[in-house]
Amino acid sequence: MHICLNDKVFKTLSEVVTAEEVKAFVIGGWVRDCLLKRDHPEKDIDIVVIGNGIEIAKKSARRIDPDIKVSVFKNFGTAMFKWGNFNIEFVGARKESYKRGSRKPVVENGTLEDDQKRRDFTINALAISINKDTFGEFLDPFDGINDLKKKIIRTPLNPDRTFSDDPLRMIRAIRFATQLNFSIEAGTFGSITKNAERIRIVSQERIITELNKIIVCDHPSTGFILLEKSGLLRIIFPELDNMKGVYKKEGKAHKDNFLHSVKVLDNISKHTDNLWLRWAALLHDIAKPVTKKYTQETGWSFHGHEYIGSKMIPDIFRKLKLPLNENMKYVQKLVDLHLRPIVLSQEEVTDSAVRRLLFEAGDDIDDLMALCEADITSKNETKKTQHLENFRYVRRKLKEIEEKDAIRNFQPPVDGDEIIKTFGIKPGKEVGLIKSAIREAILDGIIPNEHDAARKLMIRKGKEIGLTPSDDST
Ligand code: CTP
């Protein structure tokens, strides 16, 4: 028996397909990942059946547990159900390609080899028989096992054909290369370069799924560099593509912002799996191309790129079909604040500047500091050590102030209700004025972040703007 079929789920499936007298095989990601000894949190098993995949799915589910719900996707000729940790998907072998984005029904039945050759890559076309008499037998007509050994991504057919069947596969090739640390075979990569424009027919939802899979890799820069080299990046993410190149004038050069951004992404990826922190790292300098300026005295500058960058995020998220929710706001906030700790570390670190940063970053302060540290991509070791030392100092200061003043989740010690009651006024502009005077005084360190001091200031401020506190409130 083959090691990839150790789980008892395969024994049960084998019994069903053998009893039904249909040939069936485990194929695709399960086989690939098993041979690579990759552990997957989601256990997806793809079964290809020489016959009616939907029928066999229903029969298998019934044998396992009559209450299992089978989801049928008639147009794709597939059916799936969950069993414990497993998601088991059945498909009838076919001559037609897997047009997942298409609404056209899949009709033409085929042999196992027909099915294998219409898959994306040789390493995803490996099949293992689950019928009783041939249980565990390998079927590898395109030498996928060898490609796994050589760490190569290659299409089973002429790549132009495979990519024309589904152009998303061009990005998938790059995603697998990044995820598995494989290289893309020259002919396959040449075809991606040649057919890059065809990506335009693929839905943005499918593209962003692949892009996110690249971002969560250990070294996502590999994927972005391949996307750039192939010409795909220019089409699917022009704002990022626009960052490449070194700016030069009068012997003064500014680093390649694209390479810098993907390096920052790699750096942050060593510390976090948070997809949105990774997006923030990739996008932190996104406004550099639109804010770049050169003068003889100061050389290259990118004034306000953090602010303009944060304003660009909603548009980018909308176009990429990323969610326009609190995750987007988080990315915006980090992009907007990404220079603040650097500025702090370069100047005399005043308590009030630290308090303001804590107030604005709130609970995201640790992520912001991680982003700033990842942003150090200098090759000059002395410089790097100096920057890191500065940030350590800023972190110490942040901790010190937070312990003293508890600003991180700032709640005004005197709230609107108290102001209204004290002065017997209605909600309105005055309440806002007093609240912001209290907040500013706390952030500037004029009063402590405590109720009594804030209340005193409230009374004083109120009087200043012509309000009279009720008798019992002074
Ligand atoms: N497939 C394909 N072309 C696509 C998508 C999928 O040929 N555009 C085939 C491949 O054989 C793939 C299988 O369908 O192995 C299952 O696809 P999917 O679940 O998307 O990928 P996996 O290979 O399982 O890998 P992962 O779970 O890492 O995405």
PDB file of C-alpha atoms in Angstrom, residues 128-416:
ATOM      1  CA  ILE A 128      -2.754   6.849  -7.314  1.00  0.00           C
ATOM      2  CA  SER A 129      -5.263   4.077  -7.864  1.00  0.00           C
ATOM      3  CA  ILE A 130      -7.672   3.257  -5.025  1.00  0.00           C
ATOM      4  CA  ASN A 131      -9.318   0.193  -6.603  1.00  0.00           C
ATOM      5  CA  LYS A 132      -8.746  -2.975  -4.599  1.00  0.00           C
ATOM      6  CA  ASP A 133      -6.658  -4.912  -7.133  1.00  0.00           C
ATOM      7  CA  THR A 134      -4.408  -1.955  -8.014  1.00  0.00           C
ATOM      8  CA  PHE A 135      -4.569  -0.073  -4.692  1.00  0.00           C
ATOM      9  CA  GLY A 136      -1.568   2.250  -4.318  1.00  0.00           C
ATOM     10  CA  GLU A 137      -0.397   1.992  -7.931  1.00  0.00           C
ATOM     11  CA  PHE A 138       1.085   5.195  -9.332  1.00  0.00           C
ATOM     12  CA  LEU A 139       0.105   6.693 -12.686  1.00  0.00           C
ATOM     13  CA  ASP A 140       2.520   9.377 -13.721  1.00  0.00           C
ATOM     14  CA  PRO A 141       2.562   9.766 -17.508  1.00  0.00           C
ATOM     15  CA  PHE A 142       4.250  13.192 -17.433  1.00  0.00           C
ATOM     16  CA  ASP A 143       7.091  12.394 -15.099  1.00  0.00           C
ATOM     17  CA  GLY A 144       5.692  14.477 -12.280  1.00  0.00           C
ATOM     18  CA  ILE A 145       7.628  12.504  -9.672  1.00  0.00           C
ATOM     19  CA  ASN A 146      10.855  13.467 -11.365  1.00  0.00           C
ATOM     20  CA  ASP A 147       9.765  17.116 -11.463  1.00  0.00           C
ATOM     21  CA  LEU A 148       9.008  16.910  -7.753  1.00  0.00           C
ATOM     22  CA  LYS A 149      12.531  15.628  -7.178  1.00  0.00           C
ATOM     23  CA  LYS A 150      14.063  18.288  -9.398  1.00  0.00           C
ATOM     24  CA  LYS A 151      11.778  20.940  -7.882  1.00  0.00           C
ATOM     25  CA  ILE A 152      10.341  22.032 -11.201  1.00  0.00           C
ATOM     26  CA  ILE A 153       6.999  23.523 -12.211  1.00  0.00           C
ATOM     27  CA  ARG A 154       6.142  22.365 -15.719  1.00  0.00           C
ATOM     28  CA  THR A 155       2.911  21.968 -17.665  1.00  0.00           C
ATOM     29  CA  PRO A 156       1.958  18.501 -18.910  1.00  0.00           C
ATOM     30  CA  LEU A 157       1.103  19.795 -22.395  1.00  0.00           C
ATOM     31  CA  ASN A 158       2.554  22.609 -24.451  1.00  0.00           C
ATOM     32  CA  PRO A 159       2.310  25.468 -21.919  1.00  0.00           C
ATOM     33  CA  ASP A 160       0.534  27.753 -24.405  1.00  0.00           C
ATOM     34  CA  ARG A 161      -2.267  25.219 -24.487  1.00  0.00           C
ATOM     35  CA  THR A 162      -2.402  24.670 -20.723  1.00  0.00           C
ATOM     36  CA  PHE A 163      -2.436  28.411 -20.034  1.00  0.00           C
ATOM     37  CA  SER A 164      -4.973  29.113 -22.722  1.00  0.00           C
ATOM     38  CA  ASP A 165      -7.324  26.587 -21.070  1.00  0.00           C
ATOM     39  CA  ASP A 166      -7.118  28.633 -17.888  1.00  0.00           C
ATOM     40  CA  PRO A 167      -4.842  31.690 -17.767  1.00  0.00           C
ATOM     41  CA  LEU A 168      -5.028  31.793 -13.958  1.00  0.00           C
ATOM     42  CA  ARG A 169      -2.550  28.926 -14.106  1.00  0.00           C
ATOM     43  CA  MET A 170       0.153  31.448 -15.002  1.00  0.00           C
ATOM     44  CA  ILE A 171      -0.187  32.956 -11.540  1.00  0.00           C
ATOM     45  CA  ARG A 172      -0.618  29.509 -10.016  1.00  0.00           C
ATOM     46  CA  ALA A 173       2.749  28.484 -11.504  1.00  0.00           C
ATOM     47  CA  ILE A 174       4.345  31.431  -9.732  1.00  0.00           C
ATOM     48  CA  ARG A 175       2.419  30.704  -6.540  1.00  0.00           C
ATOM     49  CA  PHE A 176       3.563  27.070  -6.469  1.00  0.00           C
ATOM     50  CA  ALA A 177       7.160  28.112  -7.233  1.00  0.00           C
ATOM     51  CA  THR A 178       7.029  30.510  -4.275  1.00  0.00           C
ATOM     52  CA  GLN A 179       5.231  28.135  -1.928  1.00  0.00           C
ATOM     53  CA  LEU A 180       7.334  25.071  -2.663  1.00  0.00           C
ATOM     54  CA  ASN A 181      10.586  26.843  -3.445  1.00  0.00           C
ATOM     55  CA  PHE A 182      10.576  25.336  -6.955  1.00  0.00           C
ATOM     56  CA  SER A 183      11.755  26.867 -10.208  1.00  0.00           C
ATOM     57  CA  ILE A 184       9.552  27.275 -13.247  1.00  0.00           C
ATOM     58  CA  GLU A 185      10.843  25.356 -16.244  1.00  0.00           C
ATOM     59  CA  ALA A 186      12.153  27.749 -18.925  1.00  0.00           C
ATOM     60  CA  GLY A 187       9.575  26.869 -21.611  1.00  0.00           C
ATOM     61  CA  THR A 188       6.741  27.198 -19.102  1.00  0.00           C
ATOM     62  CA  PHE A 189       8.005  30.573 -17.895  1.00  0.00           C
ATOM     63  CA  GLY A 190       8.549  31.747 -21.488  1.00  0.00           C
ATOM     64  CA  SER A 191       4.936  30.935 -22.203  1.00  0.00           C
ATOM     65  CA  ILE A 192       3.758  32.915 -19.168  1.00  0.00           C
ATOM     66  CA  THR A 193       5.684  35.928 -20.439  1.00  0.00           C
ATOM     67  CA  LYS A 194       4.212  35.475 -23.882  1.00  0.00           C
ATOM     68  CA  ASN A 195       0.627  34.986 -22.709  1.00  0.00           C
ATOM     69  CA  ALA A 196       0.598  37.426 -19.782  1.00  0.00           C
ATOM     70  CA  GLU A 197      -2.069  39.617 -21.408  1.00  0.00           C
ATOM     71  CA  ARG A 198      -4.497  36.688 -21.294  1.00  0.00           C
ATOM     72  CA  ILE A 199      -4.762  37.107 -17.529  1.00  0.00           C
ATOM     73  CA  ARG A 200      -7.215  39.916 -18.258  1.00  0.00           C
ATOM     74  CA  ILE A 201      -9.989  37.385 -18.926  1.00  0.00           C
ATOM     75  CA  VAL A 202      -9.703  35.890 -15.445  1.00  0.00           C
ATOM     76  CA  SER A 203     -11.947  37.154 -12.662  1.00  0.00           C
ATOM     77  CA  GLN A 204     -10.350  39.367 -10.027  1.00  0.00           C
ATOM     78  CA  GLU A 205     -11.697  37.096  -7.271  1.00  0.00           C
ATOM     79  CA  ARG A 206      -9.604  34.188  -8.553  1.00  0.00           C
ATOM     80  CA  ILE A 207      -6.539  36.379  -9.018  1.00  0.00           C
ATOM     81  CA  ILE A 208      -6.639  37.812  -5.503  1.00  0.00           C
ATOM     82  CA  THR A 209      -6.955  34.327  -4.001  1.00  0.00           C
ATOM     83  CA  GLU A 210      -3.666  33.387  -5.643  1.00  0.00           C
ATOM     84  CA  LEU A 211      -2.029  36.707  -4.754  1.00  0.00           C
ATOM     85  CA  ASN A 212      -2.935  36.219  -1.094  1.00  0.00           C
ATOM     86  CA  LYS A 213      -1.499  32.724  -1.238  1.00  0.00           C
ATOM     87  CA  ILE A 214       1.768  34.238  -2.477  1.00  0.00           C
ATOM     88  CA  ILE A 215       1.755  36.858   0.274  1.00  0.00           C
ATOM     89  CA  VAL A 216       1.450  34.260   3.018  1.00  0.00           C
ATOM     90  CA  CYS A 217       4.466  32.271   1.750  1.00  0.00           C
ATOM     91  CA  ASP A 218       7.722  32.213   3.719  1.00  0.00           C
ATOM     92  CA  HIS A 219       9.530  34.281   1.050  1.00  0.00           C
ATOM     93  CA  PRO A 220       6.801  36.131  -0.816  1.00  0.00           C
ATOM     94  CA  SER A 221       9.329  38.290  -2.672  1.00  0.00           C
ATOM     95  CA  THR A 222      10.097  35.315  -4.932  1.00  0.00           C
ATOM     96  CA  GLY A 223       6.541  35.419  -6.231  1.00  0.00           C
ATOM     97  CA  PHE A 224       6.406  39.170  -6.735  1.00  0.00           C
ATOM     98  CA  ILE A 225       9.729  39.201  -8.553  1.00  0.00           C
ATOM     99  CA  LEU A 226       8.474  36.449 -10.875  1.00  0.00           C
ATOM    100  CA  LEU A 227       5.204  38.302 -11.413  1.00  0.00           C
ATOM    101  CA  GLU A 228       7.199  41.383 -12.352  1.00  0.00           C
ATOM    102  CA  LYS A 229       9.603  39.504 -14.651  1.00  0.00           C
ATOM    103  CA  SER A 230       6.784  37.751 -16.473  1.00  0.00           C
ATOM    104  CA  GLY A 231       4.890  40.984 -17.157  1.00  0.00           C
ATOM    105  CA  LEU A 232       1.892  39.835 -15.111  1.00  0.00           C
ATOM    106  CA  LEU A 233       2.422  42.373 -12.342  1.00  0.00           C
ATOM    107  CA  ARG A 234       2.054  45.301 -14.741  1.00  0.00           C
ATOM    108  CA  ILE A 235      -1.415  44.005 -15.613  1.00  0.00           C
ATOM    109  CA  ILE A 236      -2.732  42.784 -12.278  1.00  0.00           C
ATOM    110  CA  PHE A 237      -1.107  45.327  -9.943  1.00  0.00           C
ATOM    111  CA  PRO A 238       0.180  48.356 -11.875  1.00  0.00           C
ATOM    112  CA  GLU A 239       0.731  50.492  -8.749  1.00  0.00           C
ATOM    113  CA  LEU A 240       3.297  48.012  -7.458  1.00  0.00           C
ATOM    114  CA  ASP A 241       4.874  47.535 -10.867  1.00  0.00           C
ATOM    115  CA  ASN A 242       5.228  51.289 -11.097  1.00  0.00           C
ATOM    116  CA  MET A 243       7.628  51.263  -8.158  1.00  0.00           C
ATOM    117  CA  LYS A 244      10.423  49.438  -9.918  1.00  0.00           C
ATOM    118  CA  GLY A 245      13.631  51.052 -11.054  1.00  0.00           C
ATOM    119  CA  VAL A 246      16.304  53.166  -9.420  1.00  0.00           C
ATOM    120  CA  TYR A 247      15.805  56.928  -9.651  1.00  0.00           C
ATOM    121  CA  LYS A 248      18.998  58.682 -10.736  1.00  0.00           C
ATOM    122  CA  LYS A 249      19.869  62.327 -11.206  1.00  0.00           C
ATOM    123  CA  GLU A 250      23.182  64.156 -11.069  1.00  0.00           C
ATOM    124  CA  GLY A 251      24.861  61.123  -9.587  1.00  0.00           C
ATOM    125  CA  LYS A 252      22.278  60.847  -6.834  1.00  0.00           C
ATOM    126  CA  ALA A 253      20.357  57.605  -6.785  1.00  0.00           C
ATOM    127  CA  HIS A 254      17.356  56.396  -4.835  1.00  0.00           C
ATOM    128  CA  LYS A 255      16.916  52.653  -4.254  1.00  0.00           C
ATOM    129  CA  ASP A 256      14.532  50.510  -6.322  1.00  0.00           C
ATOM    130  CA  ASN A 257      11.288  50.891  -4.374  1.00  0.00           C
ATOM    131  CA  PHE A 258       9.771  47.698  -5.755  1.00  0.00           C
ATOM    132  CA  LEU A 259      12.685  45.552  -4.600  1.00  0.00           C
ATOM    133  CA  HIS A 260      12.716  47.386  -1.297  1.00  0.00           C
ATOM    134  CA  SER A 261       8.981  46.781  -0.741  1.00  0.00           C
ATOM    135  CA  VAL A 262       9.168  43.062  -1.424  1.00  0.00           C
ATOM    136  CA  LYS A 263      12.214  42.819   0.830  1.00  0.00           C
ATOM    137  CA  VAL A 264      10.268  44.517   3.627  1.00  0.00           C
ATOM    138  CA  LEU A 265       7.501  41.991   2.982  1.00  0.00           C
ATOM    139  CA  ASP A 266      10.022  39.137   3.371  1.00  0.00           C
ATOM    140  CA  ASN A 267      11.376  40.695   6.543  1.00  0.00           C
ATOM    141  CA  ILE A 268       7.977  41.065   8.182  1.00  0.00           C
ATOM    142  CA  SER A 269       7.060  37.521   7.122  1.00  0.00           C
ATOM    143  CA  LYS A 270       9.749  36.172   9.458  1.00  0.00           C
ATOM    144  CA  HIS A 271       7.779  37.633  12.349  1.00  0.00           C
ATOM    145  CA  THR A 272       4.123  37.350  11.447  1.00  0.00           C
ATOM    146  CA  ASP A 273       1.539  35.341   9.537  1.00  0.00           C
ATOM    147  CA  ASN A 274      -0.917  38.238   9.727  1.00  0.00           C
ATOM    148  CA  LEU A 275      -1.988  38.686   6.104  1.00  0.00           C
ATOM    149  CA  TRP A 276      -2.873  42.347   6.647  1.00  0.00           C
ATOM    150  CA  LEU A 277       0.391  43.270   8.302  1.00  0.00           C
ATOM    151  CA  ARG A 278       2.053  41.667   5.292  1.00  0.00           C
ATOM    152  CA  TRP A 279      -0.098  43.785   2.961  1.00  0.00           C
ATOM    153  CA  ALA A 280       0.869  46.885   4.934  1.00  0.00           C
ATOM    154  CA  ALA A 281       4.534  45.983   4.481  1.00  0.00           C
ATOM    155  CA  LEU A 282       4.072  45.564   0.742  1.00  0.00           C
ATOM    156  CA  LEU A 283       2.179  48.838   0.405  1.00  0.00           C
ATOM    157  CA  HIS A 284       3.970  51.089   2.901  1.00  0.00           C
ATOM    158  CA  ASP A 285       5.829  53.063   0.203  1.00  0.00           C
ATOM    159  CA  ILE A 286       3.188  52.748  -2.534  1.00  0.00           C
ATOM    160  CA  ALA A 287       2.981  56.530  -2.993  1.00  0.00           C
ATOM    161  CA  LYS A 288       6.694  57.035  -3.557  1.00  0.00           C
ATOM    162  CA  PRO A 289       6.396  57.135  -7.365  1.00  0.00           C
ATOM    163  CA  VAL A 290       3.670  59.799  -7.226  1.00  0.00           C
ATOM    164  CA  THR A 291       5.392  61.963  -4.609  1.00  0.00           C
ATOM    165  CA  LYS A 292       8.975  61.772  -5.838  1.00  0.00           C
ATOM    166  CA  LYS A 293      10.800  65.038  -6.200  1.00  0.00           C
ATOM    167  CA  TYR A 294      14.385  65.943  -6.920  1.00  0.00           C
ATOM    168  CA  THR A 295      16.220  69.102  -5.956  1.00  0.00           C
ATOM    169  CA  GLN A 296      19.931  69.794  -6.102  1.00  0.00           C
ATOM    170  CA  GLU A 297      20.121  70.715  -2.436  1.00  0.00           C
ATOM    171  CA  THR A 298      18.174  67.857  -0.924  1.00  0.00           C
ATOM    172  CA  GLY A 299      18.376  65.136  -3.588  1.00  0.00           C
ATOM    173  CA  TRP A 300      15.408  62.760  -3.802  1.00  0.00           C
ATOM    174  CA  SER A 301      12.459  63.285  -1.512  1.00  0.00           C
ATOM    175  CA  PHE A 302       9.011  61.726  -1.204  1.00  0.00           C
ATOM    176  CA  HIS A 303       7.247  64.263   0.884  1.00  0.00           C
ATOM    177  CA  GLY A 304       3.957  63.067   2.373  1.00  0.00           C
ATOM    178  CA  HIS A 305       4.190  59.624   0.752  1.00  0.00           C
ATOM    179  CA  GLU A 306       2.920  57.962   3.923  1.00  0.00           C
ATOM    180  CA  TYR A 307      -0.230  60.106   3.958  1.00  0.00           C
ATOM    181  CA  ILE A 308      -0.859  59.966   0.189  1.00  0.00           C
ATOM    182  CA  GLY A 309      -0.135  56.220   0.333  1.00  0.00           C
ATOM    183  CA  SER A 310      -2.772  55.667   3.004  1.00  0.00           C
ATOM    184  CA  LYS A 311      -5.249  57.577   0.831  1.00  0.00           C
ATOM    185  CA  MET A 312      -4.437  55.308  -2.138  1.00  0.00           C
ATOM    186  CA  ILE A 313      -5.271  52.124  -0.227  1.00  0.00           C
ATOM    187  CA  PRO A 314      -9.089  52.108  -0.617  1.00  0.00           C
ATOM    188  CA  ASP A 315      -8.778  52.410  -4.372  1.00  0.00           C
ATOM    189  CA  ILE A 316      -6.184  49.648  -4.551  1.00  0.00           C
ATOM    190  CA  PHE A 317      -8.261  47.395  -2.295  1.00  0.00           C
ATOM    191  CA  ARG A 318     -11.360  48.035  -4.406  1.00  0.00           C
ATOM    192  CA  LYS A 319      -9.561  47.215  -7.642  1.00  0.00           C
ATOM    193  CA  LEU A 320      -7.889  44.113  -6.229  1.00  0.00           C
ATOM    194  CA  LYS A 321     -11.176  43.008  -4.618  1.00  0.00           C
ATOM    195  CA  LEU A 322      -9.690  42.955  -1.159  1.00  0.00           C
ATOM    196  CA  PRO A 323     -12.207  43.591   1.628  1.00  0.00           C
ATOM    197  CA  LEU A 324     -13.147  47.218   2.272  1.00  0.00           C
ATOM    198  CA  ASN A 325     -13.500  46.684   6.004  1.00  0.00           C
ATOM    199  CA  GLU A 326     -11.523  47.088   9.220  1.00  0.00           C
ATOM    200  CA  ASN A 327      -8.608  45.170   7.681  1.00  0.00           C
ATOM    201  CA  MET A 328      -8.293  47.855   5.040  1.00  0.00           C
ATOM    202  CA  LYS A 329      -8.433  50.557   7.723  1.00  0.00           C
ATOM    203  CA  TYR A 330      -5.681  48.768   9.614  1.00  0.00           C
ATOM    204  CA  VAL A 331      -3.471  48.728   6.501  1.00  0.00           C
ATOM    205  CA  GLN A 332      -4.219  52.424   5.930  1.00  0.00           C
ATOM    206  CA  LYS A 333      -3.298  53.259   9.479  1.00  0.00           C
ATOM    207  CA  LEU A 334       0.018  51.424   9.358  1.00  0.00           C
ATOM    208  CA  VAL A 335       0.939  53.004   6.022  1.00  0.00           C
ATOM    209  CA  ASP A 336       0.044  56.425   7.391  1.00  0.00           C
ATOM    210  CA  LEU A 337       2.061  55.983  10.588  1.00  0.00           C
ATOM    211  CA  HIS A 338       5.042  54.086   9.209  1.00  0.00           C
ATOM    212  CA  LEU A 339       7.468  57.004   9.430  1.00  0.00           C
ATOM    213  CA  ARG A 340       6.516  58.163  12.899  1.00  0.00           C
ATOM    214  CA  PRO A 341       8.742  55.841  14.952  1.00  0.00           C
ATOM    215  CA  ILE A 342      11.651  56.675  12.617  1.00  0.00           C
ATOM    216  CA  VAL A 343      11.117  60.380  13.142  1.00  0.00           C
ATOM    217  CA  LEU A 344      10.876  59.737  16.867  1.00  0.00           C
ATOM    218  CA  SER A 345      14.108  57.806  16.906  1.00  0.00           C
ATOM    219  CA  GLN A 346      15.962  60.538  15.077  1.00  0.00           C
ATOM    220  CA  GLU A 347      14.904  63.357  17.350  1.00  0.00           C
ATOM    221  CA  GLU A 348      15.018  63.844  21.040  1.00  0.00           C
ATOM    222  CA  VAL A 349      12.233  61.474  22.114  1.00  0.00           C
ATOM    223  CA  THR A 350       9.808  63.637  24.039  1.00  0.00           C
ATOM    224  CA  ASP A 351       7.173  62.052  26.241  1.00  0.00           C
ATOM    225  CA  SER A 352       4.435  63.929  24.474  1.00  0.00           C
ATOM    226  CA  ALA A 353       5.494  62.663  21.011  1.00  0.00           C
ATOM    227  CA  VAL A 354       5.489  59.115  22.372  1.00  0.00           C
ATOM    228  CA  ARG A 355       2.073  59.661  23.946  1.00  0.00           C
ATOM    229  CA  ARG A 356       0.688  60.939  20.630  1.00  0.00           C
ATOM    230  CA  LEU A 357       2.016  57.938  18.761  1.00  0.00           C
ATOM    231  CA  LEU A 358       0.500  55.569  21.327  1.00  0.00           C
ATOM    232  CA  PHE A 359      -2.794  57.406  21.059  1.00  0.00           C
ATOM    233  CA  GLU A 360      -2.893  57.177  17.265  1.00  0.00           C
ATOM    234  CA  ALA A 361      -1.601  53.621  16.896  1.00  0.00           C
ATOM    235  CA  GLY A 362      -3.574  52.181  19.828  1.00  0.00           C
ATOM    236  CA  ASP A 363      -3.363  48.413  19.965  1.00  0.00           C
ATOM    237  CA  ASP A 364      -1.568  48.311  16.619  1.00  0.00           C
ATOM    238  CA  ILE A 365       1.563  49.887  18.072  1.00  0.00           C
ATOM    239  CA  ASP A 366       3.447  46.573  18.221  1.00  0.00           C
ATOM    240  CA  ASP A 367       2.625  45.807  14.588  1.00  0.00           C
ATOM    241  CA  LEU A 368       3.758  49.298  13.641  1.00  0.00           C
ATOM    242  CA  MET A 369       7.082  48.825  15.385  1.00  0.00           C
ATOM    243  CA  ALA A 370       7.507  45.433  13.676  1.00  0.00           C
ATOM    244  CA  LEU A 371       6.825  47.111  10.320  1.00  0.00           C
ATOM    245  CA  CYS A 372       9.394  49.820  11.022  1.00  0.00           C
ATOM    246  CA  GLU A 373      12.035  47.262  11.899  1.00  0.00           C
ATOM    247  CA  ALA A 374      11.232  45.286   8.758  1.00  0.00           C
ATOM    248  CA  ASP A 375      11.626  48.530   6.810  1.00  0.00           C
ATOM    249  CA  ILE A 376      15.359  48.573   7.527  1.00  0.00           C
ATOM    250  CA  THR A 377      16.799  47.036   4.381  1.00  0.00           C
ATOM    251  CA  SER A 378      20.151  48.810   4.360  1.00  0.00           C
ATOM    252  CA  LYS A 379      23.111  46.573   3.505  1.00  0.00           C
ATOM    253  CA  ASN A 380      25.344  48.758   5.632  1.00  0.00           C
ATOM    254  CA  GLU A 381      25.650  46.803   8.879  1.00  0.00           C
ATOM    255  CA  THR A 382      26.666  49.816  10.977  1.00  0.00           C
ATOM    256  CA  LYS A 383      23.634  51.762   9.801  1.00  0.00           C
ATOM    257  CA  LYS A 384      21.367  48.779  10.387  1.00  0.00           C
ATOM    258  CA  THR A 385      22.626  48.278  13.942  1.00  0.00           C
ATOM    259  CA  GLN A 386      22.181  51.973  14.623  1.00  0.00           C
ATOM    260  CA  HIS A 387      18.568  51.972  13.352  1.00  0.00           C
ATOM    261  CA  LEU A 388      17.743  48.875  15.374  1.00  0.00           C
ATOM    262  CA  GLU A 389      19.288  50.401  18.471  1.00  0.00           C
ATOM    263  CA  ASN A 390      17.195  53.561  17.924  1.00  0.00           C
ATOM    264  CA  PHE A 391      14.037  51.489  17.646  1.00  0.00           C
ATOM    265  CA  ARG A 392      14.907  49.586  20.799  1.00  0.00           C
ATOM    266  CA  TYR A 393      15.096  52.941  22.517  1.00  0.00           C
ATOM    267  CA  VAL A 394      11.714  53.983  21.082  1.00  0.00           C
ATOM    268  CA  ARG A 395      10.224  50.684  22.261  1.00  0.00           C
ATOM    269  CA  ARG A 396      11.595  51.246  25.768  1.00  0.00           C
ATOM    270  CA  LYS A 397      10.100  54.733  25.777  1.00  0.00           C
ATOM    271  CA  LEU A 398       6.745  53.412  24.536  1.00  0.00           C
ATOM    272  CA  LYS A 399       6.668  50.872  27.340  1.00  0.00           C
ATOM    273  CA  GLU A 400       7.639  53.415  29.952  1.00  0.00           C
ATOM    274  CA  ILE A 401       4.973  55.937  28.902  1.00  0.00           C
ATOM    275  CA  GLU A 402       2.318  53.283  28.499  1.00  0.00           C
ATOM    276  CA  GLU A 403       2.937  51.998  32.014  1.00  0.00           C
ATOM    277  CA  LYS A 404       2.755  55.526  33.370  1.00  0.00           C
ATOM    278  CA  ASP A 405      -0.077  57.027  31.328  1.00  0.00           C
ATOM    279  CA  ALA A 406      -2.097  54.126  29.811  1.00  0.00           C
ATOM    280  CA  ILE A 407      -2.665  55.919  26.513  1.00  0.00           C
ATOM    281  CA  ARG A 408      -2.836  52.892  24.205  1.00  0.00           C
ATOM    282  CA  ASN A 409      -6.606  52.479  24.483  1.00  0.00           C
ATOM    283  CA  PHE A 410      -7.300  56.024  25.467  1.00  0.00           C
ATOM    284  CA  GLN A 411     -10.693  56.583  27.038  1.00  0.00           C
ATOM    285  CA  PRO A 412     -11.208  60.185  28.105  1.00  0.00           C
ATOM    286  CA  PRO A 413     -11.277  60.285  31.929  1.00  0.00           C
ATOM    287  CA  VAL A 414     -14.152  62.773  31.686  1.00  0.00           C
ATOM    288  CA  ASP A 415     -16.771  61.829  29.139  1.00  0.00           C
ATOM    289  CA  GLY A 416     -19.386  63.824  27.236  1.00  0.00           C
TER     290      GLY A 416
END
